[in-house]
């Protein structure tokens, strides 16, 4: 390694914290459910905050519930910030987000225990509602931190279950007082599992992440007319379920036509009245489109809208579209990408540069400071699934590379 030092992080300590956090909201058969601002999220937050405080860091909670621990506690210059999230999707694995936060805590513990001095302070953060499964958009806490969404608007967000984010933050005890937007860090870096198959398929074990693709989330509501499934002739229907299905098929065909790296997903569908013998009066569903090129992402959005209009007119239904999230592609700081590559080359790993398919808090922090990410492989590319897995040897190597990266950025002396 090119840390210029023999000091290493403790992988057993990181592994123990990953396993302890995984017990909170644990699902039968593996994985975790800690939706943002749920009771399980509160218990997970409390545990991570205890670890932060036990290290003697300065722990601050901001108005949107982001938690930041800084070392040394009395050093107020912009820090090299590490971070990620500890909320999960409802069918989450145990590494998505948690790896970045707990590796950050491990870096801090190693720095503190070894008396390593750095020119810039070092911080680790976990951001509220990165997943966006309960409250849209995703990366909500880091977006507010970076000044991309007003605090009042974010706090008023109504979740898929009808809960209000600000009220939920109060309820779980994480409506803090530190202001948002937050102070721009000196730099922001994040260790994360890849959540896709590219590293594994390429035989690489470390990813130097070049950026994050653009993300578009919309919610489509189709309003037709419910009627009797047996008596209503096919030519006289205003069938919301049929229109929803047509749009879902169109999204798949569009990805085939426009080609990679466009991806499109219909991930949430609700029909009303949702009965076997009733033509659906209403369909509400989401479309997630992503592309590394913003112009092509906009083209895909436009073509979906146009298909919605066409099929709505043909079936005699209304279609309304609400934007849930729209983020342009982000390129990470070249210096940081190069540094990750250089450090990884000095490890026993195989490094490759790649863009991220998933959204990340680093994508939001990149608006206000130089940012970058380190990826480790995901076995079979599976994520947002309890079966999400990364081998210990890869986690440990990633943590080593990440530690060396943070020391270099923070100016370890
Ligand atoms: C967030 O994790 C996303 O990429 O959807
Ligand atoms: Mn994540
Ligand atoms: Mn995720």
Short mmCIF file of C-alpha atoms and ligand atoms in Angstrom, two decimals:
data_model
loop_
_atom_site.label_atom_id
_atom_site.label_comp_id
_atom_site.label_asym_id
_atom_site.label_seq_id
_atom_site.Cartn_x
_atom_site.Cartn_y
_atom_site.Cartn_z
CA UNK A 1 0.00 0.00 0.00
CA UNK A 2 1.07 3.60 -0.48
CA UNK A 3 -0.05 4.90 2.89
CA UNK A 4 3.56 5.65 3.76
CA UNK A 5 2.84 3.83 7.00
CA UNK A 6 2.47 0.31 8.33
CA UNK A 7 -0.68 1.28 10.18
CA UNK A 8 -3.76 -0.61 8.95
CA UNK A 9 -7.43 -0.53 9.77
CA UNK A 10 -8.82 -3.46 11.75
CA UNK A 11 -11.02 -5.57 9.51
CA UNK A 12 -12.34 -7.73 12.40
CA UNK A 13 -13.55 -4.55 14.11
CA UNK A 14 -15.25 -3.36 10.90
CA UNK A 15 -16.79 -6.82 10.37
CA UNK A 16 -18.12 -6.85 13.95
CA UNK A 17 -19.79 -3.45 13.46
CA UNK A 18 -21.31 -4.52 10.12
CA UNK A 19 -22.75 -7.61 11.82
CA UNK A 20 -24.06 -5.67 14.82
CA UNK A 21 -25.83 -3.09 12.64
CA UNK A 22 -27.23 -5.89 10.46
CA UNK A 23 -29.10 -7.26 13.48
CA UNK A 24 -31.27 -4.13 13.57
CA UNK A 25 -34.23 -4.58 11.27
CA UNK A 26 -32.91 -8.02 10.33
CA UNK A 27 -35.14 -9.96 7.94
CA UNK A 28 -35.78 -13.68 8.31
CA UNK A 29 -33.31 -15.40 6.02
CA UNK A 30 -30.90 -12.44 5.81
CA UNK A 31 -30.83 -8.80 4.84
CA UNK A 32 -32.31 -5.76 6.54
CA UNK A 33 -35.30 -3.43 6.50
CA UNK A 34 -34.50 -0.02 7.97
CA UNK A 35 -36.63 2.38 5.97
CA UNK A 36 -35.72 6.04 6.52
CA UNK A 37 -36.97 7.45 9.84
CA UNK A 38 -38.67 4.20 10.84
CA UNK A 39 -38.28 2.70 14.33
CA UNK A 40 -35.57 0.39 12.99
CA UNK A 41 -33.72 3.36 11.49
CA UNK A 42 -33.83 5.06 14.91
CA UNK A 43 -32.30 2.03 16.64
CA UNK A 44 -29.63 1.77 13.92
CA UNK A 45 -28.85 5.48 14.23
CA UNK A 46 -28.59 5.23 18.01
CA UNK A 47 -26.05 2.40 17.72
CA UNK A 48 -23.90 4.22 15.15
CA UNK A 49 -24.05 7.47 17.15
CA UNK A 50 -22.91 5.54 20.25
CA UNK A 51 -19.88 4.29 18.32
CA UNK A 52 -19.17 7.85 17.13
CA UNK A 53 -19.42 9.31 20.64
CA UNK A 54 -17.35 6.50 22.17
CA UNK A 55 -14.48 7.57 19.91
CA UNK A 56 -14.59 11.08 21.41
CA UNK A 57 -15.58 12.75 18.13
CA UNK A 58 -17.73 15.90 17.90
CA UNK A 59 -21.15 14.61 16.86
CA UNK A 60 -23.55 17.03 15.18
CA UNK A 61 -27.09 16.38 13.96
CA UNK A 62 -28.49 18.78 11.41
CA UNK A 63 -32.03 19.93 10.72
CA UNK A 64 -32.68 17.15 8.20
CA UNK A 65 -31.27 14.46 10.51
CA UNK A 66 -27.86 13.98 8.89
CA UNK A 67 -25.30 12.98 11.52
CA UNK A 68 -21.66 14.06 11.25
CA UNK A 69 -18.83 13.00 13.58
CA UNK A 70 -15.59 14.99 13.36
CA UNK A 71 -12.08 14.38 14.62
CA UNK A 72 -10.37 16.21 16.28
CA UNK A 73 -13.49 17.45 18.08
CA UNK A 74 -12.16 20.97 18.51
CA UNK A 75 -11.02 21.41 14.89
CA UNK A 76 -13.54 23.44 12.86
CA UNK A 77 -11.84 23.72 9.45
CA UNK A 78 -13.61 21.97 6.54
CA UNK A 79 -12.93 18.26 6.99
CA UNK A 80 -12.19 15.42 4.64
CA UNK A 81 -15.61 13.87 4.98
CA UNK A 82 -16.35 10.17 4.59
CA UNK A 83 -19.91 8.98 4.53
CA UNK A 84 -22.89 7.16 3.16
CA UNK A 85 -26.20 6.01 4.65
CA UNK A 86 -27.60 3.45 7.06
CA UNK A 87 -31.21 3.47 5.86
CA UNK A 88 -32.12 0.57 3.58
CA UNK A 89 -34.78 -0.39 1.07
CA UNK A 90 -37.46 -2.68 2.55
CA UNK A 91 -35.68 -5.70 1.07
CA UNK A 92 -32.13 -4.47 1.65
CA UNK A 93 -28.79 -6.15 2.11
CA UNK A 94 -26.39 -5.44 4.95
CA UNK A 95 -23.65 -3.61 3.00
CA UNK A 96 -25.37 -0.96 0.88
CA UNK A 97 -24.46 2.31 2.60
CA UNK A 98 -23.51 0.70 5.93
CA UNK A 99 -20.09 -0.27 4.56
CA UNK A 100 -19.23 3.36 3.82
CA UNK A 101 -20.35 4.65 7.21
CA UNK A 102 -18.76 1.88 9.25
CA UNK A 103 -15.52 1.93 7.24
CA UNK A 104 -15.48 5.67 7.99
CA UNK A 105 -15.83 4.96 11.70
CA UNK A 106 -13.04 2.38 11.40
CA UNK A 107 -10.79 4.93 9.68
CA UNK A 108 -11.47 7.39 12.51
CA UNK A 109 -10.80 4.78 15.17
CA UNK A 110 -7.50 3.84 13.50
CA UNK A 111 -6.46 7.48 13.22
CA UNK A 112 -7.34 8.19 16.85
CA UNK A 113 -5.87 4.99 18.31
CA UNK A 114 -2.57 5.54 16.50
CA UNK A 115 -2.36 9.26 17.18
CA UNK A 116 -2.16 10.04 13.45
CA UNK A 117 -2.14 13.79 12.88
CA UNK A 118 -3.69 15.29 9.77
CA UNK A 119 -3.65 18.73 8.23
CA UNK A 120 -7.43 18.70 7.71
CA UNK A 121 -9.90 17.28 10.23
CA UNK A 122 -11.61 14.02 9.29
CA UNK A 123 -15.35 13.43 9.55
CA UNK A 124 -17.77 10.60 8.93
CA UNK A 125 -21.42 11.26 8.10
CA UNK A 126 -24.55 9.27 7.60
CA UNK A 127 -27.20 11.04 5.56
CA UNK A 128 -30.96 10.81 5.99
CA UNK A 129 -33.06 8.87 3.48
CA UNK A 130 -30.46 8.00 0.85
CA UNK A 131 -32.64 5.21 -0.47
CA UNK A 132 -35.68 7.33 -1.20
CA UNK A 133 -37.92 4.27 -0.88
CA UNK A 134 -40.13 5.84 1.78
CA UNK A 135 -39.61 9.56 1.09
CA UNK A 136 -38.75 10.74 -2.45
CA UNK A 137 -36.33 11.79 -3.82
CA UNK A 138 -33.43 9.49 -3.03
CA UNK A 139 -30.27 11.06 -1.54
CA UNK A 140 -32.63 13.49 0.19
CA UNK A 141 -30.45 14.27 3.23
CA UNK A 142 -27.27 14.85 1.24
CA UNK A 143 -29.21 16.88 -1.34
CA UNK A 144 -30.41 19.21 1.43
CA UNK A 145 -26.89 19.31 2.91
CA UNK A 146 -25.54 20.39 -0.49
CA UNK A 147 -28.21 23.09 -0.86
CA UNK A 148 -30.14 21.38 -3.67
CA UNK A 149 -33.46 21.25 -1.81
CA UNK A 150 -34.86 23.70 0.75
CA UNK A 151 -35.07 22.36 4.30
CA UNK A 152 -38.74 23.35 4.69
CA UNK A 153 -39.67 21.54 1.49
CA UNK A 154 -37.75 18.44 2.50
CA UNK A 155 -39.30 18.37 5.99
CA UNK A 156 -42.78 18.61 4.44
CA UNK A 157 -42.20 15.56 2.21
CA UNK A 158 -45.02 13.03 2.49
CA UNK A 159 -43.90 9.41 2.34
CA UNK A 160 -45.48 6.50 0.51
CA UNK A 161 -47.17 5.56 3.81
CA UNK A 162 -48.58 9.07 4.34
CA UNK A 163 -46.05 9.99 7.05
CA UNK A 164 -44.44 13.44 7.01
CA UNK A 165 -40.63 13.42 7.07
CA UNK A 166 -40.25 16.30 9.55
CA UNK A 167 -42.69 14.66 11.98
CA UNK A 168 -40.94 11.32 11.65
CA UNK A 169 -37.55 12.93 12.34
CA UNK A 170 -39.00 14.50 15.52
CA UNK A 171 -40.55 11.20 16.53
CA UNK A 172 -37.29 9.25 16.25
CA UNK A 173 -35.29 12.03 17.95
CA UNK A 174 -33.19 13.10 14.97
CA UNK A 175 -34.55 16.57 14.18
CA UNK A 176 -31.24 18.25 14.96
CA UNK A 177 -30.21 21.88 15.06
CA UNK A 178 -27.06 22.11 12.91
CA UNK A 179 -27.94 24.27 9.89
CA UNK A 180 -28.48 23.12 6.30
CA UNK A 181 -27.09 23.67 3.74
CA UNK A 182 -24.06 22.39 5.61
CA UNK A 183 -20.53 23.75 5.31
CA UNK A 184 -18.78 22.36 2.22
CA UNK A 185 -16.18 19.79 3.25
CA UNK A 186 -12.58 19.99 2.01
CA UNK A 187 -13.33 16.76 0.09
CA UNK A 188 -15.89 13.96 0.28
CA UNK A 189 -15.19 10.26 -0.31
CA UNK A 190 -17.33 7.17 0.01
CA UNK A 191 -16.57 3.44 0.09
CA UNK A 192 -19.47 1.43 -1.31
CA UNK A 193 -20.28 -1.95 -2.74
CA UNK A 194 -20.65 -1.76 -6.52
CA UNK A 195 -24.22 -3.18 -6.48
CA UNK A 196 -23.73 -4.31 -10.08
CA UNK A 197 -21.83 -7.04 -11.94
CA UNK A 198 -19.10 -5.05 -13.72
CA UNK A 199 -16.14 -5.50 -11.34
CA UNK A 200 -16.77 -9.21 -10.84
CA UNK A 201 -17.21 -9.83 -14.57
CA UNK A 202 -13.98 -7.96 -15.30
CA UNK A 203 -11.96 -9.74 -12.63
CA UNK A 204 -11.39 -6.41 -10.86
CA UNK A 205 -11.51 -6.04 -7.08
CA UNK A 206 -11.38 -2.26 -6.65
CA UNK A 207 -13.39 0.31 -8.58
CA UNK A 208 -12.15 3.86 -9.06
CA UNK A 209 -15.56 5.44 -9.63
CA UNK A 210 -15.58 8.09 -12.34
CA UNK A 211 -19.07 9.45 -11.66
CA UNK A 212 -22.73 8.60 -11.27
CA UNK A 213 -25.30 8.32 -14.05
CA UNK A 214 -28.30 10.62 -14.25
CA UNK A 215 -31.50 9.52 -12.55
CA UNK A 216 -35.13 10.28 -13.42
CA UNK A 217 -38.00 9.03 -11.26
CA UNK A 218 -41.61 9.70 -12.16
CA UNK A 219 -44.92 8.55 -10.74
CA UNK A 220 -47.63 7.92 -13.33
CA UNK A 221 -51.30 7.90 -12.41
CA UNK A 222 -53.75 6.49 -14.94
CA UNK A 223 -57.42 7.20 -14.32
CA UNK A 224 -59.94 5.13 -16.25
CA UNK A 225 -63.29 3.67 -15.28
CA UNK A 226 -64.01 0.60 -13.19
CA UNK A 227 -66.57 -1.71 -14.64
CA UNK A 228 -67.71 -5.31 -14.69
CA UNK A 229 -65.02 -7.67 -16.02
CA UNK A 230 -67.57 -10.03 -17.53
CA UNK A 231 -70.04 -7.68 -19.15
CA UNK A 232 -67.93 -4.83 -20.49
CA UNK A 233 -66.98 -5.40 -24.16
CA UNK A 234 -63.27 -4.96 -24.85
CA UNK A 235 -64.01 -2.03 -27.16
CA UNK A 236 -65.84 -0.16 -24.40
CA UNK A 237 -63.21 -0.29 -21.67
CA UNK A 238 -61.17 2.51 -20.09
CA UNK A 239 -58.79 0.11 -18.44
CA UNK A 240 -56.12 1.67 -16.24
CA UNK A 241 -54.35 -1.67 -15.70
CA UNK A 242 -53.99 -2.23 -19.42
CA UNK A 243 -52.56 1.25 -19.95
CA UNK A 244 -50.09 0.77 -17.08
CA UNK A 245 -48.98 -2.55 -18.55
CA UNK A 246 -48.56 -0.98 -21.98
CA UNK A 247 -46.36 1.77 -20.55
CA UNK A 248 -44.26 -0.77 -18.62
CA UNK A 249 -43.70 -2.77 -21.80
CA UNK A 250 -42.86 0.43 -23.66
CA UNK A 251 -40.16 1.25 -21.09
CA UNK A 252 -38.50 -2.12 -21.66
CA UNK A 253 -38.69 -1.77 -25.45
CA UNK A 254 -37.27 1.75 -25.26
CA UNK A 255 -34.20 0.47 -23.37
CA UNK A 256 -33.70 -2.12 -26.12
CA UNK A 257 -34.09 0.47 -28.85
CA UNK A 258 -31.90 3.18 -27.34
CA UNK A 259 -29.49 0.59 -25.95
CA UNK A 260 -27.11 0.54 -22.99
CA UNK A 261 -26.40 2.29 -20.73
CA UNK A 262 -30.07 3.34 -20.61
CA UNK A 263 -31.89 1.34 -17.94
CA UNK A 264 -35.60 1.53 -17.13
CA UNK A 265 -37.61 0.04 -14.28
CA UNK A 266 -41.24 -0.05 -13.24
CA UNK A 267 -40.73 -0.85 -9.57
CA UNK A 268 -43.94 0.05 -7.75
CA UNK A 269 -47.46 -0.58 -9.04
CA UNK A 270 -50.82 -0.13 -7.32
CA UNK A 271 -54.19 -0.82 -8.89
CA UNK A 272 -57.57 0.32 -7.67
CA UNK A 273 -59.86 -1.33 -6.78
CA UNK A 274 -57.46 -4.26 -7.35
CA UNK A 275 -60.09 -6.97 -7.68
CA UNK A 276 -60.19 -10.02 -9.94
CA UNK A 277 -63.50 -9.22 -11.63
CA UNK A 278 -63.33 -5.43 -11.88
CA UNK A 279 -61.70 -3.42 -14.67
CA UNK A 280 -59.17 -1.19 -12.86
CA UNK A 281 -60.24 2.42 -12.43
CA UNK A 282 -56.81 3.64 -11.40
CA UNK A 283 -53.19 2.56 -11.74
CA UNK A 284 -50.35 4.34 -9.99
CA UNK A 285 -46.81 3.24 -10.76
CA UNK A 286 -43.23 4.49 -10.85
CA UNK A 287 -40.69 4.62 -13.66
CA UNK A 288 -36.97 4.83 -12.90
CA UNK A 289 -34.85 5.82 -15.93
CA UNK A 290 -31.04 6.21 -15.77
CA UNK A 291 -28.38 7.15 -18.30
CA UNK A 292 -24.83 8.50 -18.17
CA UNK A 293 -25.70 11.07 -20.87
CA UNK A 294 -28.19 13.73 -19.83
CA UNK A 295 -29.38 14.47 -23.37
CA UNK A 296 -30.20 10.83 -23.96
CA UNK A 297 -31.86 10.60 -20.54
CA UNK A 298 -34.06 13.56 -21.49
CA UNK A 299 -34.86 11.90 -24.82
CA UNK A 300 -35.93 8.72 -23.01
CA UNK A 301 -38.13 10.75 -20.63
CA UNK A 302 -39.74 12.52 -23.58
CA UNK A 303 -40.45 9.29 -25.41
CA UNK A 304 -42.08 7.77 -22.32
CA UNK A 305 -44.29 10.87 -21.96
CA UNK A 306 -45.24 10.71 -25.60
CA UNK A 307 -46.21 7.02 -25.33
CA UNK A 308 -48.29 7.84 -22.24
CA UNK A 309 -50.22 10.45 -24.26
CA UNK A 310 -50.75 8.11 -27.19
CA UNK A 311 -52.00 5.13 -25.21
CA UNK A 312 -54.15 7.37 -22.98
CA UNK A 313 -55.94 8.79 -25.99
CA UNK A 314 -56.43 5.34 -27.51
CA UNK A 315 -57.95 3.88 -24.33
CA UNK A 316 -59.88 6.97 -23.27
CA UNK A 317 -58.15 7.41 -19.92
CA UNK A 318 -56.35 10.30 -18.22
CA UNK A 319 -52.65 10.05 -17.49
CA UNK A 320 -50.88 12.41 -15.09
CA UNK A 321 -47.16 12.41 -14.38
CA UNK A 322 -45.39 13.65 -11.24
CA UNK A 323 -41.61 13.97 -11.02
CA UNK A 324 -40.18 12.28 -7.91
CA UNK A 325 -36.47 12.79 -8.59
CA UNK A 326 -34.32 14.19 -11.39
CA UNK A 327 -30.56 14.27 -11.08
CA UNK A 328 -28.08 14.99 -13.86
CA UNK A 329 -25.08 12.71 -14.34
CA UNK A 330 -22.14 13.69 -12.16
CA UNK A 331 -18.42 13.39 -12.88
CA UNK A 332 -16.19 12.94 -9.83
CA UNK A 333 -13.02 15.00 -9.30
CA UNK A 334 -10.30 13.69 -11.62
CA UNK A 335 -7.64 14.07 -8.93
CA UNK A 336 -9.57 11.81 -6.59
CA UNK A 337 -10.31 9.20 -9.27
CA UNK A 338 -6.59 9.16 -10.15
CA UNK A 339 -5.62 8.91 -6.50
CA UNK A 340 -7.94 5.95 -5.90
CA UNK A 341 -6.42 4.23 -8.93
CA UNK A 342 -2.86 4.94 -7.80
CA UNK A 343 -3.46 3.69 -4.26
CA UNK A 344 -5.31 0.59 -5.45
CA UNK A 345 -2.42 -0.26 -7.81
CA UNK A 346 -0.21 -0.38 -4.74
CA UNK A 347 -2.54 -2.93 -3.11
CA UNK A 348 -2.88 -6.61 -4.00
CA UNK A 349 -6.08 -5.80 -5.87
CA UNK A 350 -6.99 -5.25 -9.51
CA UNK A 351 -8.38 -1.79 -10.15
CA UNK A 352 -10.67 -0.54 -12.89
CA UNK A 353 -12.34 2.80 -13.54
CA UNK A 354 -16.12 2.66 -13.91
CA UNK A 355 -19.20 4.85 -13.53
CA UNK A 356 -21.76 4.06 -10.85
CA UNK A 357 -25.14 2.71 -11.83
CA UNK A 358 -26.63 3.42 -8.40
CA UNK A 359 -27.26 6.80 -6.85
CA UNK A 360 -25.04 7.87 -3.94
CA UNK A 361 -24.62 10.67 -1.44
CA UNK A 362 -21.26 11.41 -3.10
CA UNK A 363 -23.26 12.50 -6.15
CA UNK A 364 -24.85 15.28 -4.05
CA UNK A 365 -21.67 16.29 -2.21
CA UNK A 366 -19.94 16.62 -5.60
CA UNK A 367 -21.99 19.83 -6.00
CA UNK A 368 -20.05 21.53 -3.22
CA UNK A 369 -16.60 19.91 -2.99
CA UNK A 370 -14.25 17.52 -4.80
CA UNK A 371 -15.80 14.07 -4.38
CA UNK A 372 -15.01 10.48 -5.25
CA UNK A 373 -15.84 6.87 -4.48
CA UNK A 374 -14.19 3.49 -4.06
CA UNK A 375 -16.15 0.38 -5.06
CA UNK A 376 -15.72 -3.22 -4.01
CA UNK A 377 -17.35 -6.08 -5.97
CA UNK A 378 -20.86 -7.37 -5.37
CA UNK A 379 -21.16 -11.13 -5.75
CA UNK A 380 -23.29 -11.83 -8.87
CA UNK A 381 -24.02 -8.10 -8.98
CA UNK A 382 -26.96 -8.51 -6.60
CA UNK A 383 -28.12 -5.58 -4.45
CA UNK A 384 -31.33 -4.10 -3.06
CA UNK A 385 -31.90 -7.74 -2.20
CA UNK A 386 -31.22 -9.58 1.11
CA UNK A 387 -28.81 -11.83 -0.83
CA UNK A 388 -26.44 -8.88 -1.42
CA UNK A 389 -22.92 -10.09 -0.59
CA UNK A 390 -19.29 -9.04 -0.79
CA UNK A 391 -16.48 -11.38 0.29
CA UNK A 392 -14.52 -10.40 3.39
CA UNK A 393 -11.26 -10.28 1.45
CA UNK A 394 -12.75 -7.67 -0.87
CA UNK A 395 -14.29 -5.66 1.97
CA UNK A 396 -10.95 -5.65 3.79
CA UNK A 397 -9.01 -4.55 0.71
CA UNK A 398 -11.54 -1.82 0.05
CA UNK A 399 -11.21 -0.56 3.62
CA UNK A 400 -7.40 -0.52 3.29
CA UNK A 401 -7.53 1.47 0.05
CA UNK A 402 -10.12 3.81 1.54
CA UNK A 403 -7.98 4.42 4.64
CA UNK A 404 -4.95 5.27 2.50
CA UNK A 405 -7.12 7.58 0.36
CA UNK A 406 -8.44 9.48 3.37
CA UNK A 407 -4.95 9.86 4.86
CA UNK A 408 -3.64 11.26 1.57
CA UNK A 409 -6.55 13.70 1.19
CA UNK A 410 -6.36 14.80 4.81
CA UNK A 411 -2.61 15.36 4.66
CA UNK A 412 -1.48 12.83 7.25
CA UNK A 413 1.85 13.84 8.71
C1 LIG B 1 -30.28 4.56 -4.53
O1 LIG B 1 -29.74 3.71 -3.84
C2 LIG B 1 -30.58 4.27 -5.91
O2 LIG B 1 -29.63 4.17 -6.72
O3 LIG B 1 -31.75 4.05 -6.23
MN1 LIG B 2 -26.16 2.98 -1.12
MN1 LIG B 3 -29.37 1.51 -2.08
#
